[in-house]
């Protein structure tokens, strides 16, 4: 059985979703940091040990990227009428993410707003929390997604 596409009209404030299981690997932490955030505590064990992190840690931007991967995989099961995003209102990195951690995501819809100028789309505002394997929150963000409205023929 195939799940139906979720349009803006299918969602309501308070809807929750939980998904993802993303293992954080040392190789990926080093690769991401080398390419996009080449700070010593993301690249070198000895340098990281001398910081408040205590050991090699993932870049916060890497945590965002892993979260995006889990969200796309988790929220598009059966299809979603996603049109991307106009942005993120807030990101907070609460705890370091380390190689060996396993991340997961929980979302809650806080606002739904049909567009006044483009009646075929609208925005969904969500609070997103990323947890590690100990259920400790490691990152939060307030996200805005653009979604299609249900077509008249659907």
mmCIF file of C-alpha atoms in Angstrom, residues 63-137:
data_model
loop_
_atom_site.group_PDB
_atom_site.id
_atom_site.type_symbol
_atom_site.label_atom_id
_atom_site.label_comp_id
_atom_site.label_asym_id
_atom_site.label_seq_id
_atom_site.Cartn_x
_atom_site.Cartn_y
_atom_site.Cartn_z
ATOM 1 C CA UNK A 63 24.563 18.314 12.391
ATOM 2 C CA UNK A 64 22.230 20.494 10.304
ATOM 3 C CA UNK A 65 23.112 18.525 7.174
ATOM 4 C CA UNK A 66 22.500 15.174 8.884
ATOM 5 C CA UNK A 67 19.187 16.533 10.191
ATOM 6 C CA UNK A 68 18.183 17.622 6.694
ATOM 7 C CA UNK A 69 18.925 14.129 5.410
ATOM 8 C CA UNK A 70 16.737 12.539 8.100
ATOM 9 C CA UNK A 71 13.944 15.053 7.492
ATOM 10 C CA UNK A 72 13.879 14.486 3.749
ATOM 11 C CA UNK A 73 13.861 10.719 4.211
ATOM 12 C CA UNK A 74 11.316 10.809 7.053
ATOM 13 C CA UNK A 75 8.903 13.385 5.724
ATOM 14 C CA UNK A 76 8.768 12.240 2.126
ATOM 15 C CA UNK A 77 7.612 8.680 2.790
ATOM 16 C CA UNK A 78 4.701 8.360 0.386
ATOM 17 C CA UNK A 79 5.546 11.755 -1.056
ATOM 18 C CA UNK A 80 5.192 15.288 0.126
ATOM 19 C CA UNK A 81 4.309 18.388 -1.801
ATOM 20 C CA UNK A 82 7.482 20.160 -0.685
ATOM 21 C CA UNK A 83 8.671 23.231 -2.524
ATOM 22 C CA UNK A 84 11.766 23.840 -0.402
ATOM 23 C CA UNK A 85 12.115 26.457 2.293
ATOM 24 C CA UNK A 86 12.411 30.222 2.552
ATOM 25 C CA UNK A 87 14.693 29.759 5.547
ATOM 26 C CA UNK A 88 15.278 28.826 9.145
ATOM 27 C CA UNK A 89 14.299 31.236 11.897
ATOM 28 C CA UNK A 90 16.579 29.838 14.588
ATOM 29 C CA UNK A 91 19.221 27.182 15.150
ATOM 30 C CA UNK A 92 20.652 26.276 18.542
ATOM 31 C CA UNK A 93 23.443 23.757 19.057
ATOM 32 C CA UNK A 94 22.815 22.490 22.579
ATOM 33 C CA UNK A 95 25.369 19.703 22.987
ATOM 34 C CA UNK A 96 28.292 18.491 20.926
ATOM 35 C CA UNK A 97 27.731 15.662 18.478
ATOM 36 C CA UNK A 98 30.516 13.094 18.499
ATOM 37 C CA UNK A 99 31.559 10.234 16.251
ATOM 38 C CA UNK A 100 29.687 7.195 17.533
ATOM 39 C CA UNK A 101 26.504 9.134 18.334
ATOM 40 C CA UNK A 102 23.236 8.167 16.665
ATOM 41 C CA UNK A 103 20.846 11.008 15.913
ATOM 42 C CA UNK A 104 17.073 11.131 15.497
ATOM 43 C CA UNK A 105 14.552 13.920 14.871
ATOM 44 C CA UNK A 106 11.212 15.035 16.310
ATOM 45 C CA UNK A 107 9.076 17.786 14.776
ATOM 46 C CA UNK A 108 5.917 19.603 15.787
ATOM 47 C CA UNK A 109 3.954 21.946 13.517
ATOM 48 C CA UNK A 110 3.465 25.341 15.159
ATOM 49 C CA UNK A 111 1.814 27.340 12.372
ATOM 50 C CA UNK A 112 0.249 26.805 8.964
ATOM 51 C CA UNK A 113 -0.263 29.752 6.681
ATOM 52 C CA UNK A 114 -1.820 29.534 3.196
ATOM 53 C CA UNK A 115 -0.322 32.140 0.877
ATOM 54 C CA UNK A 116 -2.515 35.146 0.124
ATOM 55 C CA UNK A 117 -0.755 35.952 -3.140
ATOM 56 C CA UNK A 118 -0.246 32.362 -4.372
ATOM 57 C CA UNK A 119 -3.299 30.308 -3.406
ATOM 58 C CA UNK A 120 -1.729 27.038 -4.573
ATOM 59 C CA UNK A 121 0.993 27.098 -1.864
ATOM 60 C CA UNK A 122 1.548 27.921 1.787
ATOM 61 C CA UNK A 123 4.026 27.715 4.653
ATOM 62 C CA UNK A 124 4.378 25.262 7.514
ATOM 63 C CA UNK A 125 6.331 26.399 10.569
ATOM 64 C CA UNK A 126 7.832 23.647 12.713
ATOM 65 C CA UNK A 127 9.882 23.255 15.857
ATOM 66 C CA UNK A 128 12.535 20.619 15.271
ATOM 67 C CA UNK A 129 14.589 18.858 17.925
ATOM 68 C CA UNK A 130 17.485 16.520 17.230
ATOM 69 C CA UNK A 131 18.370 13.967 19.908
ATOM 70 C CA UNK A 132 21.351 11.693 20.434
ATOM 71 C CA UNK A 133 21.202 8.035 21.464
ATOM 72 C CA UNK A 134 20.788 9.051 25.134
ATOM 73 C CA UNK A 135 17.684 11.091 24.235
ATOM 74 C CA UNK A 136 19.579 14.283 25.026
ATOM 75 C CA UNK A 137 18.641 17.196 22.746
#
